[in-house]
PDB file of C-alpha atoms in Angstrom:
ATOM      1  CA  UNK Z   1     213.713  80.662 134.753  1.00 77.00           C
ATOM      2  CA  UNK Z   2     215.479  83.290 136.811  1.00 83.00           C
ATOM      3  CA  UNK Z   3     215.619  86.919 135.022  1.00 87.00           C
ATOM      4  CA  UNK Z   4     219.148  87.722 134.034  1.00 85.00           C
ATOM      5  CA  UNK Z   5     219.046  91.256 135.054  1.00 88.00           C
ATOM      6  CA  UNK Z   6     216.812  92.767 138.336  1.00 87.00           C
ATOM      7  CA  UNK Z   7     215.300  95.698 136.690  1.00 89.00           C
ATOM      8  CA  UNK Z   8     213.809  96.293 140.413  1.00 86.00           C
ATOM      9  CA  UNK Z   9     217.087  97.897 141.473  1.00 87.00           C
ATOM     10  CA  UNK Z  10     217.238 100.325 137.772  1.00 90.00           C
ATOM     11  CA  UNK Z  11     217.725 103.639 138.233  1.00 89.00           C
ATOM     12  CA  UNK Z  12     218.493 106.689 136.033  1.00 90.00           C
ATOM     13  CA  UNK Z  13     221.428 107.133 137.664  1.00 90.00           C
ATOM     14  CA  UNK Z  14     222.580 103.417 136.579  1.00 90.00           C
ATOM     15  CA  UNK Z  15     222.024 104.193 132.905  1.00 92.00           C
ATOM     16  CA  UNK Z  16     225.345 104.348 131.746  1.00 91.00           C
ATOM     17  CA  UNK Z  17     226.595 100.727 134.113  1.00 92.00           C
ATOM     18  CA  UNK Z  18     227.121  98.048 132.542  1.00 91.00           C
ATOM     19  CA  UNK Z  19     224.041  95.961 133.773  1.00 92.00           C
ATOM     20  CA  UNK Z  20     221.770  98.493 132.419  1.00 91.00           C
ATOM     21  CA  UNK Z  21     223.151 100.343 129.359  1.00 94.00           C
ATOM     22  CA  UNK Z  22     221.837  98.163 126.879  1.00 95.00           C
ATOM     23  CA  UNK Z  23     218.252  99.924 127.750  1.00 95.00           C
ATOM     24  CA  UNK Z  24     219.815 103.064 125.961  1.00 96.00           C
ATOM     25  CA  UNK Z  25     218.644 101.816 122.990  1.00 97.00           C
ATOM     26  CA  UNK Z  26     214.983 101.794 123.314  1.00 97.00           C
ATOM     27  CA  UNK Z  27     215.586 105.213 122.921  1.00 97.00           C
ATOM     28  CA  UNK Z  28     215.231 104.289 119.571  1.00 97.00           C
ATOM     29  CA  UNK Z  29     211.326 103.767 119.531  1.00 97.00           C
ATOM     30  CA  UNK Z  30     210.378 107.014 120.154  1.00 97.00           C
ATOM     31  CA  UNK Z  31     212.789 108.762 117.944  1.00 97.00           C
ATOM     32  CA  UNK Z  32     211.277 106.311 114.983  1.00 97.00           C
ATOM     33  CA  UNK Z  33     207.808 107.673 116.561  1.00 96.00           C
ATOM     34  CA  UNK Z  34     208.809 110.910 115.798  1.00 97.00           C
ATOM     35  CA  UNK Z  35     210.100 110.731 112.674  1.00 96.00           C
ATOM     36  CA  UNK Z  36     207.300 108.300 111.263  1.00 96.00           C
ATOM     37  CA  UNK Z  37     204.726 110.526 112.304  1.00 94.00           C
ATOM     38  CA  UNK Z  38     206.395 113.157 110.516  1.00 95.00           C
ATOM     39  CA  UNK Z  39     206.734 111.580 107.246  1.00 94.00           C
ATOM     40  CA  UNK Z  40     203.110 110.942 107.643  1.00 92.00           C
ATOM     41  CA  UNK Z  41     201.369 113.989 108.756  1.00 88.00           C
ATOM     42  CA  UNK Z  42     203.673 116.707 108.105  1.00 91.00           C
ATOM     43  CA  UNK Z  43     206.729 116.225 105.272  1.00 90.00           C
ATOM     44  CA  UNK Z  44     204.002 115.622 102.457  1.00 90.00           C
ATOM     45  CA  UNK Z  45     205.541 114.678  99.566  1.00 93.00           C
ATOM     46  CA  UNK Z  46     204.100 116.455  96.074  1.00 93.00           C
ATOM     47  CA  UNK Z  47     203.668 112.819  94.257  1.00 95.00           C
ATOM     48  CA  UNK Z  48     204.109 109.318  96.199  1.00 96.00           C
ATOM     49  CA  UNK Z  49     204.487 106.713  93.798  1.00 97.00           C
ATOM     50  CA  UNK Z  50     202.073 104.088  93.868  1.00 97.00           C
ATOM     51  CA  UNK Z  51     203.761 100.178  94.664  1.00 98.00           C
ATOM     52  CA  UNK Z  52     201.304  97.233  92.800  1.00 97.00           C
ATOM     53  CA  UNK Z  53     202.069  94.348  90.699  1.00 96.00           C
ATOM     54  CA  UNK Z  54     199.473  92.102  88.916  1.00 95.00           C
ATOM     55  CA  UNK Z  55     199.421  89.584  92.261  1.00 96.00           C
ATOM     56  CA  UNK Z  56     198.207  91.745  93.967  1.00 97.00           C
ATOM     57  CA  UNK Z  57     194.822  91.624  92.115  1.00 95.00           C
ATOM     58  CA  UNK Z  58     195.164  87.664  92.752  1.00 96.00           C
ATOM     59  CA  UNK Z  59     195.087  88.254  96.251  1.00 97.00           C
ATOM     60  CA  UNK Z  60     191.608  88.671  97.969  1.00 96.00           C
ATOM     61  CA  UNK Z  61     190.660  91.019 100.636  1.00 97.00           C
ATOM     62  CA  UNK Z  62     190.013  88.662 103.518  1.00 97.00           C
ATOM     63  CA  UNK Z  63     189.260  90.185 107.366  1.00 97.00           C
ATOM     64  CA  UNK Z  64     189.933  87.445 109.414  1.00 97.00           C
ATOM     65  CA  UNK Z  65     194.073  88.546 108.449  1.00 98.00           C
ATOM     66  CA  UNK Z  66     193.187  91.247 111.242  1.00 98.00           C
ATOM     67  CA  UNK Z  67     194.298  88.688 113.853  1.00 98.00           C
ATOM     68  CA  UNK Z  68     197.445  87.665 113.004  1.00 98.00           C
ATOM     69  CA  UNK Z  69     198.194  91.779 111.454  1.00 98.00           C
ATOM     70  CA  UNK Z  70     196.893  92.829 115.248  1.00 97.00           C
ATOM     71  CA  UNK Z  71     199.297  90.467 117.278  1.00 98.00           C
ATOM     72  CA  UNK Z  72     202.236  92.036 115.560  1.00 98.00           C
ATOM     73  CA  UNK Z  73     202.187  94.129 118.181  1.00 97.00           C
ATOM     74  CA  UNK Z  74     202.282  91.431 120.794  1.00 98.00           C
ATOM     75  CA  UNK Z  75     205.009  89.853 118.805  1.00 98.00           C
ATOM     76  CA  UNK Z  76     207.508  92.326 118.989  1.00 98.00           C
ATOM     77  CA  UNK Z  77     206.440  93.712 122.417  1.00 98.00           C
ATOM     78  CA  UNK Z  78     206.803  90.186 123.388  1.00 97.00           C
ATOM     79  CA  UNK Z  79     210.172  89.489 122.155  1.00 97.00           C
ATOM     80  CA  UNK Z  80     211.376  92.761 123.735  1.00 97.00           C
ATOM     81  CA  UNK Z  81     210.261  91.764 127.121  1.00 96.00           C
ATOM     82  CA  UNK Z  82     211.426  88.082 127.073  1.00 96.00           C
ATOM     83  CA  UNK Z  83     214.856  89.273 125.836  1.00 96.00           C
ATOM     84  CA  UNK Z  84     214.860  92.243 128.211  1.00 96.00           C
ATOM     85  CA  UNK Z  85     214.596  89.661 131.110  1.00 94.00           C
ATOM     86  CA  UNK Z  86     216.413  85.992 130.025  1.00 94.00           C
ATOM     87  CA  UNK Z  87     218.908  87.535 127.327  1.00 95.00           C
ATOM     88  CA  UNK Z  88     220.335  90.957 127.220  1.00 95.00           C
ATOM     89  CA  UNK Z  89     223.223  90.122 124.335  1.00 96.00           C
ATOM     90  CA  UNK Z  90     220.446  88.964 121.828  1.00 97.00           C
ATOM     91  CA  UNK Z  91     217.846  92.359 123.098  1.00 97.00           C
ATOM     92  CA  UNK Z  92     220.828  94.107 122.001  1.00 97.00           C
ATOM     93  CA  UNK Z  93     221.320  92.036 118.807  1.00 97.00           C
ATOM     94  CA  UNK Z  94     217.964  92.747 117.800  1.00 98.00           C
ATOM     95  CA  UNK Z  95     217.732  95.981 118.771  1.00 98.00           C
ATOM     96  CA  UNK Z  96     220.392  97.020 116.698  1.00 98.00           C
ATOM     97  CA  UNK Z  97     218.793  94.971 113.482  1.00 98.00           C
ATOM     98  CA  UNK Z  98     215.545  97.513 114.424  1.00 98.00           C
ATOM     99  CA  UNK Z  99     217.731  99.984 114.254  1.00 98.00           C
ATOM    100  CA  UNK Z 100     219.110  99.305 110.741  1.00 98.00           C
ATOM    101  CA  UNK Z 101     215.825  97.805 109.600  1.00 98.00           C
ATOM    102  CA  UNK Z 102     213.912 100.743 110.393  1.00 98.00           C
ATOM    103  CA  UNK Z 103     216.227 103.312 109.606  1.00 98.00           C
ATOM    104  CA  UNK Z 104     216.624 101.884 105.921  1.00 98.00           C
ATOM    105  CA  UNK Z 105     212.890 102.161 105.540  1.00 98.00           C
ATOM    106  CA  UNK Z 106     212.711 105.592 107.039  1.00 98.00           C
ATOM    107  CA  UNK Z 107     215.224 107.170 104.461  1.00 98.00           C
ATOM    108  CA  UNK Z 108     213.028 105.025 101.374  1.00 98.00           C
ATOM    109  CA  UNK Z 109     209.983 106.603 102.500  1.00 97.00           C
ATOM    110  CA  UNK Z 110     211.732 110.066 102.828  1.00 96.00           C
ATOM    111  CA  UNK Z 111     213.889 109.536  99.257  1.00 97.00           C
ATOM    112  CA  UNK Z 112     211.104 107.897  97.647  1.00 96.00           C
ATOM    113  CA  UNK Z 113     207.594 108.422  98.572  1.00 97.00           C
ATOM    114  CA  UNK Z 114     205.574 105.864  97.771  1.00 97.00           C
ATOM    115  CA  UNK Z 115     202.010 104.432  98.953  1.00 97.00           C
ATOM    116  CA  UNK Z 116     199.014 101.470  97.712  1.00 96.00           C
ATOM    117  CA  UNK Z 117     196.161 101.963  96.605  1.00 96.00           C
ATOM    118  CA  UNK Z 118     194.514  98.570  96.806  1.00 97.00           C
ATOM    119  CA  UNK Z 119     191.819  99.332  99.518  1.00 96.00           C
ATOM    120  CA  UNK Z 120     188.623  98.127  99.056  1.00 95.00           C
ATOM    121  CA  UNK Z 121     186.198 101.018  98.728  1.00 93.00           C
ATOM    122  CA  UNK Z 122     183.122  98.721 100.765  1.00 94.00           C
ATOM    123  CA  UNK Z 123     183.176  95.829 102.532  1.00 94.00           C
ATOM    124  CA  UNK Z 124     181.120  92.305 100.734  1.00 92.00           C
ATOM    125  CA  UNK Z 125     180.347  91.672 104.701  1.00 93.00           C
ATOM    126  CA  UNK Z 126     179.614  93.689 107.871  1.00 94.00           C
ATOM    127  CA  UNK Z 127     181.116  92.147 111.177  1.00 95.00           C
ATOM    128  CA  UNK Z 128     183.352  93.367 113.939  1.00 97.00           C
ATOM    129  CA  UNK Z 129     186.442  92.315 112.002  1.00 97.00           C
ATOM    130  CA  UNK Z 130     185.492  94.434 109.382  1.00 97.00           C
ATOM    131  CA  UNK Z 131     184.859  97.423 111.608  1.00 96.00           C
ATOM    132  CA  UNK Z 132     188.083  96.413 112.939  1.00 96.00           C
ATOM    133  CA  UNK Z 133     189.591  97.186 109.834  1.00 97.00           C
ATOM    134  CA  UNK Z 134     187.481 100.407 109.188  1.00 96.00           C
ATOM    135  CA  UNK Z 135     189.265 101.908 111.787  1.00 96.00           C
ATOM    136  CA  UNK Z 136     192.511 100.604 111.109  1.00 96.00           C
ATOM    137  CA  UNK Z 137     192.021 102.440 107.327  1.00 96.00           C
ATOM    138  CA  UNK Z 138     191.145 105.515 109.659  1.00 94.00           C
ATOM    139  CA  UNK Z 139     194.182 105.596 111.499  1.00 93.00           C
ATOM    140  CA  UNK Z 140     196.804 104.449 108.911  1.00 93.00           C
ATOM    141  CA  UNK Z 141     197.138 106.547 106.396  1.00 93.00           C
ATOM    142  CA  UNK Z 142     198.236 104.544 102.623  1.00 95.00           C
ATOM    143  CA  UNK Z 143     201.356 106.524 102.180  1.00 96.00           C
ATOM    144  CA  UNK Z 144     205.095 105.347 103.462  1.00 96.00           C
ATOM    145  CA  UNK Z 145     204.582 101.379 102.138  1.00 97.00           C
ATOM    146  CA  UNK Z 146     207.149 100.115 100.970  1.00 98.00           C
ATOM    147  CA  UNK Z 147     209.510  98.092 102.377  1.00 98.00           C
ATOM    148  CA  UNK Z 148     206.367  97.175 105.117  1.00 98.00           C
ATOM    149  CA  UNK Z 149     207.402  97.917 108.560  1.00 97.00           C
ATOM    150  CA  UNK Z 150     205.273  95.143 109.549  1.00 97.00           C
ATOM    151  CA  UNK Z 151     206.925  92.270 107.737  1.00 98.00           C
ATOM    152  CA  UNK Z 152     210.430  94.210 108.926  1.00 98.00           C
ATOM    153  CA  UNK Z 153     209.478  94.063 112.839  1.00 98.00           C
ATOM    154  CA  UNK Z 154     208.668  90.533 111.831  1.00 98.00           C
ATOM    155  CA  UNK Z 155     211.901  89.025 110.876  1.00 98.00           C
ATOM    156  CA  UNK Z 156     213.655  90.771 113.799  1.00 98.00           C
ATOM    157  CA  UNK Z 157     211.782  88.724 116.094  1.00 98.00           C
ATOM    158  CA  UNK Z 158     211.707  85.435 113.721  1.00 98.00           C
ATOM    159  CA  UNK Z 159     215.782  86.285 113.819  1.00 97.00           C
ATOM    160  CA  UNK Z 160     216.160  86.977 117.521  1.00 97.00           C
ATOM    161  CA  UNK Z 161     213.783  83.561 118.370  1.00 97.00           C
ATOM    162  CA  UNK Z 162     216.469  81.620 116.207  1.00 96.00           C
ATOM    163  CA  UNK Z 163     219.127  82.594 118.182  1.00 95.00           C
ATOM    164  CA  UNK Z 164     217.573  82.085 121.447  1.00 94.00           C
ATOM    165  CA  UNK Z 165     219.402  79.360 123.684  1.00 90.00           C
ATOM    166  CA  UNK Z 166     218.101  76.535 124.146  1.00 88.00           C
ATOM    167  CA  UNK Z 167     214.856  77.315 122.097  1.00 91.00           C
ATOM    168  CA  UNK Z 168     212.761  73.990 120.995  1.00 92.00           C
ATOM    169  CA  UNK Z 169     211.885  72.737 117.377  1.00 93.00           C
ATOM    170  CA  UNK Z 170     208.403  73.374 117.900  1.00 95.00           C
ATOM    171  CA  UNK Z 171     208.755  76.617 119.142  1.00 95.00           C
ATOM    172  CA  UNK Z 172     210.918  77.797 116.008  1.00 96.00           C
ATOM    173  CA  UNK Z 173     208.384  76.400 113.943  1.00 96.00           C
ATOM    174  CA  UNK Z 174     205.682  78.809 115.960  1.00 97.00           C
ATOM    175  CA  UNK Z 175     207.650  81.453 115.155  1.00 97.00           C
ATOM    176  CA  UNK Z 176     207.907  80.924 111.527  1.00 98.00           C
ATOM    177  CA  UNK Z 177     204.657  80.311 111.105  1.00 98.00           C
ATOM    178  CA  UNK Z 178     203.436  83.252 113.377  1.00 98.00           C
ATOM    179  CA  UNK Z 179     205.894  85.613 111.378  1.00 98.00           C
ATOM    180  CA  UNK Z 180     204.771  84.322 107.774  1.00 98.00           C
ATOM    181  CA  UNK Z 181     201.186  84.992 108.873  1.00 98.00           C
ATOM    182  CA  UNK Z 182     201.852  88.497 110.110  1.00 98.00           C
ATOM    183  CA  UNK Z 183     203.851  89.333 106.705  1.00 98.00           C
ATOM    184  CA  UNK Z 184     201.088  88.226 104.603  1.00 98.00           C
ATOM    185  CA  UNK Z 185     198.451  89.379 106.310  1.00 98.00           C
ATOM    186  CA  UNK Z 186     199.290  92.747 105.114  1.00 98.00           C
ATOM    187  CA  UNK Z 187     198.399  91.866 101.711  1.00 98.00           C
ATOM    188  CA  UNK Z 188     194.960  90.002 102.614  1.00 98.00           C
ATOM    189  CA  UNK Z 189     194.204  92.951 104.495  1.00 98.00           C
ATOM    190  CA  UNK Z 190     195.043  95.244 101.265  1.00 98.00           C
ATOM    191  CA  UNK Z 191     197.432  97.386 103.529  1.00 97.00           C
ATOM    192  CA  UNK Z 192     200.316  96.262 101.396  1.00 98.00           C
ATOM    193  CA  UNK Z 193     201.390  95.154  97.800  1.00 98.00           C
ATOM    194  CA  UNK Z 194     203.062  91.992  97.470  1.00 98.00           C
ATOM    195  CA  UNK Z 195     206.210  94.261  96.271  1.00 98.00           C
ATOM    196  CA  UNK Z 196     206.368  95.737  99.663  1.00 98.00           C
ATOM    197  CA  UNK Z 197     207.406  91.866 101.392  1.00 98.00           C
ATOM    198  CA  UNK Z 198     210.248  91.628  99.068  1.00 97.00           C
ATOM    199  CA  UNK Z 199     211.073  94.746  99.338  1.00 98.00           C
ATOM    200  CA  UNK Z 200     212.072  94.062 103.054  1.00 98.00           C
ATOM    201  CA  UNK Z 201     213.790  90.448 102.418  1.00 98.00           C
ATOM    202  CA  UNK Z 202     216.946  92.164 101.268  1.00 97.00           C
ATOM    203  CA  UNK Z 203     216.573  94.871 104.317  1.00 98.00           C
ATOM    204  CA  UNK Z 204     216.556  92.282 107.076  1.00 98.00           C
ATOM    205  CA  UNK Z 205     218.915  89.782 105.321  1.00 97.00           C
ATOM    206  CA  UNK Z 206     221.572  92.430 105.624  1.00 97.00           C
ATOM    207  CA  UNK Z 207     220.902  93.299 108.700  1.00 97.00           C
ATOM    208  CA  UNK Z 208     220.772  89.786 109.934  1.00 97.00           C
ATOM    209  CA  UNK Z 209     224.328  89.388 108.656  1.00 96.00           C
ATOM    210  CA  UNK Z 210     226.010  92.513 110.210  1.00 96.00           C
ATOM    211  CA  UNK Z 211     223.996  91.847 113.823  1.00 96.00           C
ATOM    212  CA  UNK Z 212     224.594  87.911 114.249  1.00 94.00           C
ATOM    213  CA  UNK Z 213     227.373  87.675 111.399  1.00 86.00           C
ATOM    214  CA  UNK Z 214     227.830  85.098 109.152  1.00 66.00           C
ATOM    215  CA  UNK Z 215     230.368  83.360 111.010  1.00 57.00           C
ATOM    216  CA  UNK Z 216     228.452  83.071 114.062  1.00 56.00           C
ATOM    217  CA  UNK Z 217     225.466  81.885 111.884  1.00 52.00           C
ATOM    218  CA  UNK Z 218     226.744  78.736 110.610  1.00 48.00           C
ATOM    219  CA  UNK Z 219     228.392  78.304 114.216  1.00 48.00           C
ATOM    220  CA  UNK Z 220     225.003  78.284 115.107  1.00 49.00           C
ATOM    221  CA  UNK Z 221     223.838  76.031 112.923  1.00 44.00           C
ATOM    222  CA  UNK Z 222     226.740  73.488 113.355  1.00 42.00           C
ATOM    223  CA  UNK Z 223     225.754  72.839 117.097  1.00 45.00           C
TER     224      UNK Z 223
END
């Protein structure tokens, strides 16, 4: 499949052109970055209230989530990249549900701090996935759950995938499946209450429907 757009010929100067304009808004990322971190390490909040509903004690802690919670990243990244290269209009669909997505959750966090306190305080087994996840704990901090950031980035590539031309059965079954095990592995991992999930649903619905539009939505589904 040939790339839609040669990136080999990008230049600053060709920021604002039409063929390469649309990159503009991964300018997005690290102004999220920014403000993330802040929330985080700097803008602490005097109470964070904590998110947890009696499932969440139904839920085990289970390592082996660490996989599918790890290739999130990949996921996204991936989706990015494919888009960046075979179709620009749905990059910039999805970009723009980021943009909503992410900024919702940014302004929740900031409004109404909030965090989970559902870690395990040891390990039943030692192995590398549980180191894995020692140093996950290490890095993320509890606060700034809810809605979960990981089930958001989630549905903007499980929406972008079902708008992709010419995409396969099987392959939007891979991607339903791949996103459904990312968005619960937060909870197996104890990273995230059960709350959190549905407290991203509405989030990405509504940004679904202002990015692709209902209209073109059931086009989509009538071919």
């Amino acid at each position: 499949m040939k790339p839609k757009v040669d990136y080999s010929k990008f230049k600053l100067s060709k920021l604002n052109t039409i063929e390469y304009k649309h990159l503009k808004l991964l300018a997005f990322w690290p102004i999220y970055g920014v403000f993330f971190y802040a929330l985080e390490r700097f803008i602490i909040a005097p109470y964070y209230y904590p998110i947890y509903c009696g499932m969440d004690d139904m839920i085990p802690f289970n390592e082996w989530f660490v996989i599918p919670y790890l290739f999130w990243y990949v996921f996204l990244i991936g989706m990015h990249i494919y888009t960046l290269m075979y179709d620009v209009e749905n990059f910039k669909k999805m970009m723009r549900f980021i943009i909503i997505t992410y900024t919702a959750a940014l302004v929740i966090y900031a409004v109404f701090p909030n965090c989970q306190q559902l870690r395990p305080p040891v390990f039943e087994r030692e192995n590398l996935l549980t180191k894995m996840m020692s140093v996950l704990y290490a890095i993320d901090t509890n606060t700034n759950v809810c809605p979960s950031i990981h089930v958001i980035g989630s549905l903007a590539v499980l929406s972008t995938a079902l708008r992709l031309k010419g995409i396969k059965s099987v392959s939007v079954i891979w991607f339903v499946v791949t996103a459904f095990f990312i968005s619960i592995s937060t909870v197996f991992l104890k990273q995230h209450s059960i709350i959190d999930i549905f407290a991203a649903l509405p989030i990405c619905i509504l940004a679904d429907l202002i990015c692709w539009g209902w209209k073109n939505n059931k086009k989509e589904r009538v071919k």
